[in-house]
PDB file of C-alpha atoms and ligand atoms in Angstrom:
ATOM      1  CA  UNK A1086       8.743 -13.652   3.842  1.00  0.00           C
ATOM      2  CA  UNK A1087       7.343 -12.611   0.518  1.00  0.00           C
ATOM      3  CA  UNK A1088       4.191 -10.747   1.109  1.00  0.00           C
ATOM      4  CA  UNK A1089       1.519  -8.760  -0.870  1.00  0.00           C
ATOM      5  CA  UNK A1090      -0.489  -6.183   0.629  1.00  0.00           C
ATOM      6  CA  UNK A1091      -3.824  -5.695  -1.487  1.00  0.00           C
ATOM      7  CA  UNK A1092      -6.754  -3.323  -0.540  1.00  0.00           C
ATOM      8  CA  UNK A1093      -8.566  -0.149  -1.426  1.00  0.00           C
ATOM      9  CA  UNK A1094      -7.151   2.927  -0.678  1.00  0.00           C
ATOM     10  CA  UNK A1095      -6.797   4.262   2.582  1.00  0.00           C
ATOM     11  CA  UNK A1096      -7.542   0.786   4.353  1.00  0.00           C
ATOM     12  CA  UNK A1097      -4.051   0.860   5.978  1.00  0.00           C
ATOM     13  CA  UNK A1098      -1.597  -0.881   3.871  1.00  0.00           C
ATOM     14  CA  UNK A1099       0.927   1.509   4.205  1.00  0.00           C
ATOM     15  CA  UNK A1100       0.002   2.271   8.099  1.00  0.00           C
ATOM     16  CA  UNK A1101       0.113  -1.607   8.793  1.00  0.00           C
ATOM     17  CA  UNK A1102       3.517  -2.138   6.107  1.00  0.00           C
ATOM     18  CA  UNK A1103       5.618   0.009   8.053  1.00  0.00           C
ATOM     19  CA  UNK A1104       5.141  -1.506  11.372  1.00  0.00           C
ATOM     20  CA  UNK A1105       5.296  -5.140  10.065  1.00  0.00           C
ATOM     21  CA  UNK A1106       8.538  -3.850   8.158  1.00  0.00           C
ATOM     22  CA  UNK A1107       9.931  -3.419  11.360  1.00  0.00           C
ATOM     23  CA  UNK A1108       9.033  -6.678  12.843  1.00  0.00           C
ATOM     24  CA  UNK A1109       9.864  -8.970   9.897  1.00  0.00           C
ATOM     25  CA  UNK A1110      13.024  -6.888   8.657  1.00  0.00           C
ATOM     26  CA  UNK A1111      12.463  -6.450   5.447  1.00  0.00           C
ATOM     27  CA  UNK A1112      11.562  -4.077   2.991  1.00  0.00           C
ATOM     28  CA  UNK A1113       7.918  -2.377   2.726  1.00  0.00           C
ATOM     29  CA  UNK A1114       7.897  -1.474  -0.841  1.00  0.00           C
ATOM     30  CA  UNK A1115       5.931   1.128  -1.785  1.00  0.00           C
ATOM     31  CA  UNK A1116       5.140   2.118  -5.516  1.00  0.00           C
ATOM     32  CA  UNK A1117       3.324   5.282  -4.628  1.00  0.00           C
ATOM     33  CA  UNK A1118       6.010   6.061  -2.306  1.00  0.00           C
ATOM     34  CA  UNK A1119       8.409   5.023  -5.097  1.00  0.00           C
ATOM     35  CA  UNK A1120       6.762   7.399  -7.724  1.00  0.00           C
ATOM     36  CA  UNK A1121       6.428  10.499  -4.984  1.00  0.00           C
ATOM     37  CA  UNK A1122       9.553  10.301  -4.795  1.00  0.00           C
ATOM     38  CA  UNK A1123      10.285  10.317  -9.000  1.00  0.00           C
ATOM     39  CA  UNK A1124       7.845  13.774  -8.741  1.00  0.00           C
ATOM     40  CA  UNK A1125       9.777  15.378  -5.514  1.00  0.00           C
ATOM     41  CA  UNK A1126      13.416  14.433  -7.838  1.00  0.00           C
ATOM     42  CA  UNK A1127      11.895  15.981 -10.989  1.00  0.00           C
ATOM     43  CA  UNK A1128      12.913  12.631 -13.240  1.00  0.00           C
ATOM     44  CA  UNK A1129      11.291  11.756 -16.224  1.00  0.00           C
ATOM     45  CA  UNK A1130       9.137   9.535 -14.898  1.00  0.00           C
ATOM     46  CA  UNK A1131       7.715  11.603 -12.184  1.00  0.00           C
ATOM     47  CA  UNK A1132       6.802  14.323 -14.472  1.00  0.00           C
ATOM     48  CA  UNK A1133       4.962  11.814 -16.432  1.00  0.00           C
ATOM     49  CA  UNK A1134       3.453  10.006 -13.162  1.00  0.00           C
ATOM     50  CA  UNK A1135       2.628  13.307 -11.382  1.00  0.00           C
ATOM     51  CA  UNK A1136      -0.413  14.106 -13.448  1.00  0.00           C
ATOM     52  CA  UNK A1137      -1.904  10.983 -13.611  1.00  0.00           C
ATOM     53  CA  UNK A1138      -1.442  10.821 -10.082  1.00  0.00           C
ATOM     54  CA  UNK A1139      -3.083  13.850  -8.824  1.00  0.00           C
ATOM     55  CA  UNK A1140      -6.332  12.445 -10.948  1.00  0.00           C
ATOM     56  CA  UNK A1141      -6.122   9.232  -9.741  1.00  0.00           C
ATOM     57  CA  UNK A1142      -5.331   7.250 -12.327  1.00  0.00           C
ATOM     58  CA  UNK A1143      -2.513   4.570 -13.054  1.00  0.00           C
ATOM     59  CA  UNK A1144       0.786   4.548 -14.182  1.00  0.00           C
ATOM     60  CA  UNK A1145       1.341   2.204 -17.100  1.00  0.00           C
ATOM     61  CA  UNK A1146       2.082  -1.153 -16.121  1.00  0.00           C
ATOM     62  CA  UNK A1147       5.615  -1.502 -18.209  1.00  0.00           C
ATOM     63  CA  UNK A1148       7.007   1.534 -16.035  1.00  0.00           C
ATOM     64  CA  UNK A1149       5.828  -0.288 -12.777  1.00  0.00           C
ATOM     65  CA  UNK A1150       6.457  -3.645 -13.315  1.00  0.00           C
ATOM     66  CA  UNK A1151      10.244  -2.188 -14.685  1.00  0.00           C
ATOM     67  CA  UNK A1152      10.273  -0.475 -11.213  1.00  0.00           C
ATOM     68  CA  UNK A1153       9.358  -3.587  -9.103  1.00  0.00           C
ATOM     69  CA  UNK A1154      11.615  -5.861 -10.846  1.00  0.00           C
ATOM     70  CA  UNK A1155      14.391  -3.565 -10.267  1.00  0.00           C
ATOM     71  CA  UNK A1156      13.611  -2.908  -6.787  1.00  0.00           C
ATOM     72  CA  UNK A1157      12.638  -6.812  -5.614  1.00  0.00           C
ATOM     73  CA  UNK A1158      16.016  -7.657  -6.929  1.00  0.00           C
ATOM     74  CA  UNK A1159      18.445  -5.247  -4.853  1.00  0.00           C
ATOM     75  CA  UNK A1160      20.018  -6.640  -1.592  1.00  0.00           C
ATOM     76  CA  UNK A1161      18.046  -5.766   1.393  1.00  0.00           C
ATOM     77  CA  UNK A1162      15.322  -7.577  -0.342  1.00  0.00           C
ATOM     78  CA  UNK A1163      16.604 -10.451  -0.447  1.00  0.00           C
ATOM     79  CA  UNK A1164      14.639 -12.799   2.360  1.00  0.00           C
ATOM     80  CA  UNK A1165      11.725 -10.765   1.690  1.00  0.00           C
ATOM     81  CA  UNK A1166       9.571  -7.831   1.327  1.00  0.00           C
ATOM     82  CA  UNK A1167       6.079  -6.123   1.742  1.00  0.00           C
ATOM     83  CA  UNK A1168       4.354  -5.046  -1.556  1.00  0.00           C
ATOM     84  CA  UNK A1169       2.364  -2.189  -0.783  1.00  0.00           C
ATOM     85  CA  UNK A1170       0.097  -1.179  -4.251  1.00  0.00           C
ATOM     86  CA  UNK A1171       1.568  -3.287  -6.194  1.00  0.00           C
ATOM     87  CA  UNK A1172       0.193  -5.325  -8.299  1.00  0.00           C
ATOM     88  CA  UNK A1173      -2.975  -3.490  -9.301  1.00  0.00           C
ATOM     89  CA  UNK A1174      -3.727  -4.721 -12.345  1.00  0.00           C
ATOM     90  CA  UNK A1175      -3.969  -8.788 -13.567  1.00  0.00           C
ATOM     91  CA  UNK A1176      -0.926  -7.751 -16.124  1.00  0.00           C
ATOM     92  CA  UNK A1177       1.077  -6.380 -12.923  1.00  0.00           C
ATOM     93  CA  UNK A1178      -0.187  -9.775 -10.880  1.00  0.00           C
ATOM     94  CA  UNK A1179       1.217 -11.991 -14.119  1.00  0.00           C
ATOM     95  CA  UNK A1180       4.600 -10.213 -14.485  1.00  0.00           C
ATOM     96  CA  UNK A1181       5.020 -10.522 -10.864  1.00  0.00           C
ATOM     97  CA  UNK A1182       4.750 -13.979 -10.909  1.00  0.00           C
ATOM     98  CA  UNK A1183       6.641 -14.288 -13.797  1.00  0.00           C
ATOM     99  CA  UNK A1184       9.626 -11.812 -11.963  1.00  0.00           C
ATOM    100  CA  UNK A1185       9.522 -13.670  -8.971  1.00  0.00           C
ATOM    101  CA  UNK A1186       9.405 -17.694 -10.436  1.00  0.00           C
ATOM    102  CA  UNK A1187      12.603 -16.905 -12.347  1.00  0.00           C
ATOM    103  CA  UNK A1188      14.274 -15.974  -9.591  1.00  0.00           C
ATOM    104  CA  UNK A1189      12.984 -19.045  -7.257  1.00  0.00           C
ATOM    105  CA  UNK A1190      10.977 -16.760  -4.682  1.00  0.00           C
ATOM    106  CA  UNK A1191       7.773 -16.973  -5.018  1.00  0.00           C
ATOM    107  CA  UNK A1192       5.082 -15.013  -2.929  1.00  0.00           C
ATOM    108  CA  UNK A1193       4.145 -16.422   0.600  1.00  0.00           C
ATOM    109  CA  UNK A1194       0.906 -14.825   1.179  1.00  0.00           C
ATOM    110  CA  UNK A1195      -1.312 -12.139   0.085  1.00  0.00           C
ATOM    111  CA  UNK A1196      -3.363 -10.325   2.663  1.00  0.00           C
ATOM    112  CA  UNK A1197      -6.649  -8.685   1.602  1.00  0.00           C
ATOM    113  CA  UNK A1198      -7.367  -5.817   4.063  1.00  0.00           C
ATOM    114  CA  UNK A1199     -11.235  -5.151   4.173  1.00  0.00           C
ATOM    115  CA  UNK A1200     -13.342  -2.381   4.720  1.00  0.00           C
ATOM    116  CA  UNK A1201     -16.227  -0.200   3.172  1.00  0.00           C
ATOM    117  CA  UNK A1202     -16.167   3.138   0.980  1.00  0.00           C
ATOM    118  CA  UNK A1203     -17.564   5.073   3.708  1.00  0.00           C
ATOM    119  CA  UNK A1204     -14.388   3.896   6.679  1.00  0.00           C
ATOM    120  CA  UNK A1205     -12.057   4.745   3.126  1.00  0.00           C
ATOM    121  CA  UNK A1206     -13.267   8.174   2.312  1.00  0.00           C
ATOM    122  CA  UNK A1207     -13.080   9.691   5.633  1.00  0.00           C
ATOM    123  CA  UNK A1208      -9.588   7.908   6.293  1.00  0.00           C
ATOM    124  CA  UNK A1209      -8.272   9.169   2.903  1.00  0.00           C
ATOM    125  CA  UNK A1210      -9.816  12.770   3.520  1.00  0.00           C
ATOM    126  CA  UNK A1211      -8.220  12.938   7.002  1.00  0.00           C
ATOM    127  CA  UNK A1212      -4.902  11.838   6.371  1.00  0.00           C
ATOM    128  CA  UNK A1213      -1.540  14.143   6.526  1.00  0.00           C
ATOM    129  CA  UNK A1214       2.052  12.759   5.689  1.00  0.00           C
ATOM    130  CA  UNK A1215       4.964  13.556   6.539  1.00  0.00           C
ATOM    131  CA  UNK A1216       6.661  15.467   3.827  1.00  0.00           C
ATOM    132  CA  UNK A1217      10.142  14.596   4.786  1.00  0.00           C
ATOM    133  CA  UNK A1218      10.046  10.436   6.306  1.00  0.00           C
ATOM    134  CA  UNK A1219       6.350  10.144   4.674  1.00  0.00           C
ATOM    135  CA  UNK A1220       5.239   8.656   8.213  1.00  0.00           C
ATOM    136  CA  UNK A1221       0.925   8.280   8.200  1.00  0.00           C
ATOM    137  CA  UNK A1222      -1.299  10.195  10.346  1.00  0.00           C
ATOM    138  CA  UNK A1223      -5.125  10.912  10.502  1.00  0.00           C
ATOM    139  CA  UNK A1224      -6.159  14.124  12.115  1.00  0.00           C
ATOM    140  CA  UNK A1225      -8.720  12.027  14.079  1.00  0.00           C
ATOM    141  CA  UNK A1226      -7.760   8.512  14.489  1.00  0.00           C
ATOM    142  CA  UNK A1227      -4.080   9.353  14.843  1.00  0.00           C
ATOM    143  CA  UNK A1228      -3.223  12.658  15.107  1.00  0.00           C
ATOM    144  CA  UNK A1229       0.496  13.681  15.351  1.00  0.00           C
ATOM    145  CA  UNK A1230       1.348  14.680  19.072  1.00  0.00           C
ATOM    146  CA  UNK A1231       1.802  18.665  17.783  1.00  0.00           C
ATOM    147  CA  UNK A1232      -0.335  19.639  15.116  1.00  0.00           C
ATOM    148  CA  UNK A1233       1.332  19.559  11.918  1.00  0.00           C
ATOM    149  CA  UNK A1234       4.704  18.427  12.950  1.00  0.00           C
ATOM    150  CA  UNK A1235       5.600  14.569  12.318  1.00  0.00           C
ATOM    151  CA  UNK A1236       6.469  12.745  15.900  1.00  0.00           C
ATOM    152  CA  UNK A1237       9.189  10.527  14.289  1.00  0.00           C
ATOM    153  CA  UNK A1238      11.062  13.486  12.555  1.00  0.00           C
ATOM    154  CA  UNK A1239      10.153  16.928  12.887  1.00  0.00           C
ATOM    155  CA  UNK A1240       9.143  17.557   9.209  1.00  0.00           C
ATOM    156  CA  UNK A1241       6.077  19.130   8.330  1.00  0.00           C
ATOM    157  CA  UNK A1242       2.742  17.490   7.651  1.00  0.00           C
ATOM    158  CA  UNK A1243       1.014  17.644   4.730  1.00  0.00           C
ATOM    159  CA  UNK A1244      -2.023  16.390   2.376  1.00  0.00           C
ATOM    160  CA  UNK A1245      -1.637  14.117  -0.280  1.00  0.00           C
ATOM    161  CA  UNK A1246      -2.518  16.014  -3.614  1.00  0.00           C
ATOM    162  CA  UNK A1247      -4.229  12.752  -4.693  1.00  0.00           C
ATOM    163  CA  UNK A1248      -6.501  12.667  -1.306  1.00  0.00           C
ATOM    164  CA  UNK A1249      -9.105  15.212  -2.860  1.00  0.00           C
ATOM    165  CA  UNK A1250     -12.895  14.219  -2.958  1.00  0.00           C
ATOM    166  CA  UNK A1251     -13.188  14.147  -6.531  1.00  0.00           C
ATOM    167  CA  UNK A1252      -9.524  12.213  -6.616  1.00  0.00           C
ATOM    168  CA  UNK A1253     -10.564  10.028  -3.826  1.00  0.00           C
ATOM    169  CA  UNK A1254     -13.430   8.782  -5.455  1.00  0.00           C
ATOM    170  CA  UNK A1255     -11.572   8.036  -9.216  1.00  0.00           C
ATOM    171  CA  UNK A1256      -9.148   5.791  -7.271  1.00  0.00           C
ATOM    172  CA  UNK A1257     -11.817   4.102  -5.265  1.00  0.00           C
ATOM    173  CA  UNK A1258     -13.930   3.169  -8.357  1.00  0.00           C
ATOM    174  CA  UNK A1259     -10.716   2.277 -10.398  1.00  0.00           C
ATOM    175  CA  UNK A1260      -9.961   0.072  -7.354  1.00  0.00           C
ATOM    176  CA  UNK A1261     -13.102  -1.801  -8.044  1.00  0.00           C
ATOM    177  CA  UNK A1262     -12.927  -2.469 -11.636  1.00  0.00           C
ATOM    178  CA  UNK A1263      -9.008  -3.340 -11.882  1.00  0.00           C
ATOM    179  CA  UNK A1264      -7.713  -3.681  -8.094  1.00  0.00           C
ATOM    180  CA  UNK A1265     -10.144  -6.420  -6.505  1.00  0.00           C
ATOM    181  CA  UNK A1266     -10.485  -8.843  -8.958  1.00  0.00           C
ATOM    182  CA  UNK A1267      -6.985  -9.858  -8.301  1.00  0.00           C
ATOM    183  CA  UNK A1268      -8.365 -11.340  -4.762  1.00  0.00           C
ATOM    184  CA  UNK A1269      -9.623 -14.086  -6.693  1.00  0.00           C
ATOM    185  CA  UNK A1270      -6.172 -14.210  -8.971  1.00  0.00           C
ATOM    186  CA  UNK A1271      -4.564 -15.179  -5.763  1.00  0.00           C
ATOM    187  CA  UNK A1272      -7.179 -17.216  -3.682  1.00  0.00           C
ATOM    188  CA  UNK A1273      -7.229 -19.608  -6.817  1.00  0.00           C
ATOM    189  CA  UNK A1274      -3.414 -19.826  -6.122  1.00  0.00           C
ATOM    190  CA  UNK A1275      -4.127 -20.744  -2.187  1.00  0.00           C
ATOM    191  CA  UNK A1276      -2.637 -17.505  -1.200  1.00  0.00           C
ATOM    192  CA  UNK A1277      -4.970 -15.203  -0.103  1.00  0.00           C
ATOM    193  CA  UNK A1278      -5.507 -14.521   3.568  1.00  0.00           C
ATOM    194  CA  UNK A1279      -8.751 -11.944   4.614  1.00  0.00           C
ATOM    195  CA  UNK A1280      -8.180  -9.135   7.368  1.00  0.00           C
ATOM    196  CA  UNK A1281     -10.764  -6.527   8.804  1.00  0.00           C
ATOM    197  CA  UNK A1282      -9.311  -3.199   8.271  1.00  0.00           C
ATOM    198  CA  UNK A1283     -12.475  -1.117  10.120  1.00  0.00           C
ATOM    199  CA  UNK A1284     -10.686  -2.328  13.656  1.00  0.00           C
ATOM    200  CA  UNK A1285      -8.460  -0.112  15.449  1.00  0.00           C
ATOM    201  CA  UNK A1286      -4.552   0.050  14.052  1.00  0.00           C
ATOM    202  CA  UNK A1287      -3.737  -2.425  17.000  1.00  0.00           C
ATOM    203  CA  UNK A1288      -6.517  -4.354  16.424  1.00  0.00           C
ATOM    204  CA  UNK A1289      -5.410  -4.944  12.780  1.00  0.00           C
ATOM    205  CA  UNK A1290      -1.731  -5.594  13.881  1.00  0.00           C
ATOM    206  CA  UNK A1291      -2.933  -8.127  15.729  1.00  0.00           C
ATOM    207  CA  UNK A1292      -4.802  -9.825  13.043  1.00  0.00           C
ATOM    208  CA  UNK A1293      -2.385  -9.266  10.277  1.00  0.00           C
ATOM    209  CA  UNK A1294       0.354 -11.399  12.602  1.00  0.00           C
ATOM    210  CA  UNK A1295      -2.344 -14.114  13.043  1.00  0.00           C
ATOM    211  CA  UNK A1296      -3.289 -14.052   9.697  1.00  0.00           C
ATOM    212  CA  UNK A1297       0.025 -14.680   8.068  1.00  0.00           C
ATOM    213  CA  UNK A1298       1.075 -17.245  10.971  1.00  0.00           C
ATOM    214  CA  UNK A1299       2.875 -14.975  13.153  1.00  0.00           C
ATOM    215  CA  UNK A1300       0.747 -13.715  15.592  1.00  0.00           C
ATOM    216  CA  UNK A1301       0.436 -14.767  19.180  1.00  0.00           C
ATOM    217  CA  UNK A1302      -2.314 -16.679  20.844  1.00  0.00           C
ATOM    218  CA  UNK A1303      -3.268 -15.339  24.048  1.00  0.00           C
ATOM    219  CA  UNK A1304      -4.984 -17.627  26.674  1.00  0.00           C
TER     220      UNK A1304
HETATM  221  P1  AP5 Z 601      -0.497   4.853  -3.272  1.00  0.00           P
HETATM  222  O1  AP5 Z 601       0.468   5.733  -2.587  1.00  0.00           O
HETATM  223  O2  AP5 Z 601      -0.319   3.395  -3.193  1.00  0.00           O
HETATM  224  O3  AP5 Z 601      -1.914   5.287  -2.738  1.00  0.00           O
HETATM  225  P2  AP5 Z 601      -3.253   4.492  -2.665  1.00  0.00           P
HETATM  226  O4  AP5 Z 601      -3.392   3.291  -3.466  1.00  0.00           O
HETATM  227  O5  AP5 Z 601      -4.231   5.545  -2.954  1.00  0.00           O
HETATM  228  O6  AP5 Z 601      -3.264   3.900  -1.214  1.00  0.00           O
HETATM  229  P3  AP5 Z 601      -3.179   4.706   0.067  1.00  0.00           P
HETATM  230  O7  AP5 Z 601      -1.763   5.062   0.386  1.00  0.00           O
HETATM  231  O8  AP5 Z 601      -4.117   5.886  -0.087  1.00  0.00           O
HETATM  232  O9  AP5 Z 601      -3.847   3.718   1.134  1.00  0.00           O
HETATM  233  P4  AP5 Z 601      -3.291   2.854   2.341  1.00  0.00           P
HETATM  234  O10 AP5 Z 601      -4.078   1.589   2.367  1.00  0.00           O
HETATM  235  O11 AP5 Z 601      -1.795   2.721   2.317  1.00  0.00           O
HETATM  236  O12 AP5 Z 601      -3.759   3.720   3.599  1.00  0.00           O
HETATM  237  P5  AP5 Z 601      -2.917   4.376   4.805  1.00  0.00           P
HETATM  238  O13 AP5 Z 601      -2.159   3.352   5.577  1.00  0.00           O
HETATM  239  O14 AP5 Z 601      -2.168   5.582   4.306  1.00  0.00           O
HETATM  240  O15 AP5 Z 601      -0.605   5.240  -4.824  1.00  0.00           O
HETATM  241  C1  AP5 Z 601      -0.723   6.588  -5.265  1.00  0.00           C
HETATM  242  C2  AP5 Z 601      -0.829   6.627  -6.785  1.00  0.00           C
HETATM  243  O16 AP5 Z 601       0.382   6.096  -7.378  1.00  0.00           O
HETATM  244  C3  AP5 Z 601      -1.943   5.799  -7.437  1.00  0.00           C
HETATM  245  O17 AP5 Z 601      -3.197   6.467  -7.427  1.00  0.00           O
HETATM  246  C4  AP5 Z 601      -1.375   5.619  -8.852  1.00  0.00           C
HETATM  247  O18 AP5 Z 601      -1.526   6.773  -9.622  1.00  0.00           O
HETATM  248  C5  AP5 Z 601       0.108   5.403  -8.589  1.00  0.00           C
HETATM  249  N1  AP5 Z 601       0.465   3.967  -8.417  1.00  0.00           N
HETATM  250  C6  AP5 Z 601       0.947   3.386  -7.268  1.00  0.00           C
HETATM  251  N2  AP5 Z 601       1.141   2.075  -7.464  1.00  0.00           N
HETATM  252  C7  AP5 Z 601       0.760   1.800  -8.742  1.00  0.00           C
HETATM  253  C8  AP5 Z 601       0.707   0.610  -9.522  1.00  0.00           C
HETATM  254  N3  AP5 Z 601       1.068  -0.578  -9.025  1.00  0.00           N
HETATM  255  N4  AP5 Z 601       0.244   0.691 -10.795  1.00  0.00           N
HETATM  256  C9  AP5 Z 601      -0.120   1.871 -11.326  1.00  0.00           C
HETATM  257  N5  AP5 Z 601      -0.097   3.042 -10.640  1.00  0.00           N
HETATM  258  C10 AP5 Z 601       0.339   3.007  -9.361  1.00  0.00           C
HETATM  259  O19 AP5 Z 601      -4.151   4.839   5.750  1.00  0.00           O
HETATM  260  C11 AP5 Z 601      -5.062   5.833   5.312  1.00  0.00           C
HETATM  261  C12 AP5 Z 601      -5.458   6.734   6.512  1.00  0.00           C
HETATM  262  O20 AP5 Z 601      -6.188   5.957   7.461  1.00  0.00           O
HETATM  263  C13 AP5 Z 601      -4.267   7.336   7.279  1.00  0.00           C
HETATM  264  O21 AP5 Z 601      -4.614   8.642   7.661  1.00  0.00           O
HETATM  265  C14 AP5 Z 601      -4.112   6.428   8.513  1.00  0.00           C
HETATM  266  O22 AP5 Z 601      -3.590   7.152   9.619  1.00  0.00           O
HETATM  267  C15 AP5 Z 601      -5.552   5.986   8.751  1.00  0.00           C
HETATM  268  N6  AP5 Z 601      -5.648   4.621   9.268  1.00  0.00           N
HETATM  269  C16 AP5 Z 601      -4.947   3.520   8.843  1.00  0.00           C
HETATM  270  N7  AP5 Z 601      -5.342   2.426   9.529  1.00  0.00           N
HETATM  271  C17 AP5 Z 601      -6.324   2.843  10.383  1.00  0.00           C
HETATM  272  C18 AP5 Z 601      -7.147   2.160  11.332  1.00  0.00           C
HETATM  273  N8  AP5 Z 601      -7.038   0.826  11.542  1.00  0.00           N
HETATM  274  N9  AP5 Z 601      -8.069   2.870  12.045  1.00  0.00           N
HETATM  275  C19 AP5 Z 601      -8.199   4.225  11.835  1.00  0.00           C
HETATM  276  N10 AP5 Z 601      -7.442   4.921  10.943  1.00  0.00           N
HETATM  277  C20 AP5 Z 601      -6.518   4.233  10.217  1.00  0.00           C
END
């Protein structure tokens, strides 16, 4: 399956895109994972990405639609992936389509995950990532079983530099101007499938499968 994550920040996308990764086998792509990990390698493009990142603003859309092309098209993404921030932008949205019709593969679904600024801010300010496998915790919600130490690894935890208040609420706002429009982009393509993100991760797990056709129904 070819799937599209969209949603503001801190809704869960990444939270939800690893464990559906899991169950689908494929690839959970993503592009702010992608660039963290130009900044942590010292590349060209993460010195140019790091800044913009830390104030919350985007990367140009010829670097990331250069990244996604490259990435979509590399083996073990091949009967699918999860797009996880990315597209953000209608020009990202258009050369996605355009990326993915020339190759005959294009996008099953797009899920919109839901909720208000208020749920976002105190996710976003409450996170703490792994700094080695980048695994998501929230210091209330779902805090990691020894304080500061990821569960899956052993690496340390840390906060996003980009998950400051004044950050947090650039990214939010930028969200709304260039991020959300593209729900209607894709509803007018019968793609776009709604999903509460204020329930509990479980909760949302549960709807996500239903959502895109694979969940269960219980009776
Ligand atoms: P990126 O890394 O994509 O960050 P983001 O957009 O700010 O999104 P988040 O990772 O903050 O949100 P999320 O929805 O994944 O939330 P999460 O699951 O972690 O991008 C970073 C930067 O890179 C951008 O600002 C930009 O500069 C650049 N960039 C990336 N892509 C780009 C593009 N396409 N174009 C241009 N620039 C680009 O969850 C958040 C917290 O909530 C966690 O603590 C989690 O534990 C908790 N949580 C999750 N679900 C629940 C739940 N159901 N209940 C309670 N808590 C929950």
């Amino acid at each position: 399956m070819r799937i599209v994550f969209l949603g503001p920040q801190g809704v869960g996308k990444g939270t939800q895109g690893a464990r559906l990764s899991e169950r689908l086998s494929v690839p959970a792509l993503s592009t702010g994972d992608m660039l963290r990990a130009e900044v942590r390698s010292g590349t060209e493009l993460g010195l140019q990405a790091d800044a913009l990142m830390k104030a919350g603003e985007l990367v140009s859309d010829a670097i990331m639609l250069g990244m996604i092309r490259t990435r979509v098209a590399q083996a073990d993404a091949a009967t699918g992936f999860i797009l996880d921030g990315f597209p953000r932008t209608l020009a990202q949205a258009e050369g996605l389509d355009a990326t993915l019709v020339s190759a005959s593969a294009p996008l099953d679904v797009v899920v919109l995950f839901e909720a208000p600024r208020d749920v976002l801010e105190s996710r976003l300010t409450g996170r703490r990532t792994c700094g080695d496998c980048g695994a998501v915790y929230h210091v209330l919600s779902q805090p990691s079983s020894r304080e500061g130490v990821c569960d899956r690894c052993g690496g340390g935890l840390v906060q996003r530099a980009d998950d400051t208040p004044e950050a947090i609420g650039r990214r939010l706002d930028l969200y709304e101007r260039q991020t959300a429009p593209l729900a209607d982009y894709y509803a007018a393509r019968g793609l776009l499938v709604r999903v509460d993100g204020t329930r509990a991760v479980g909760e949302v797990r549960s709807d996500l499968l239903m959502a895109i056709g694979l969940g269960e129904v219980v009776s």
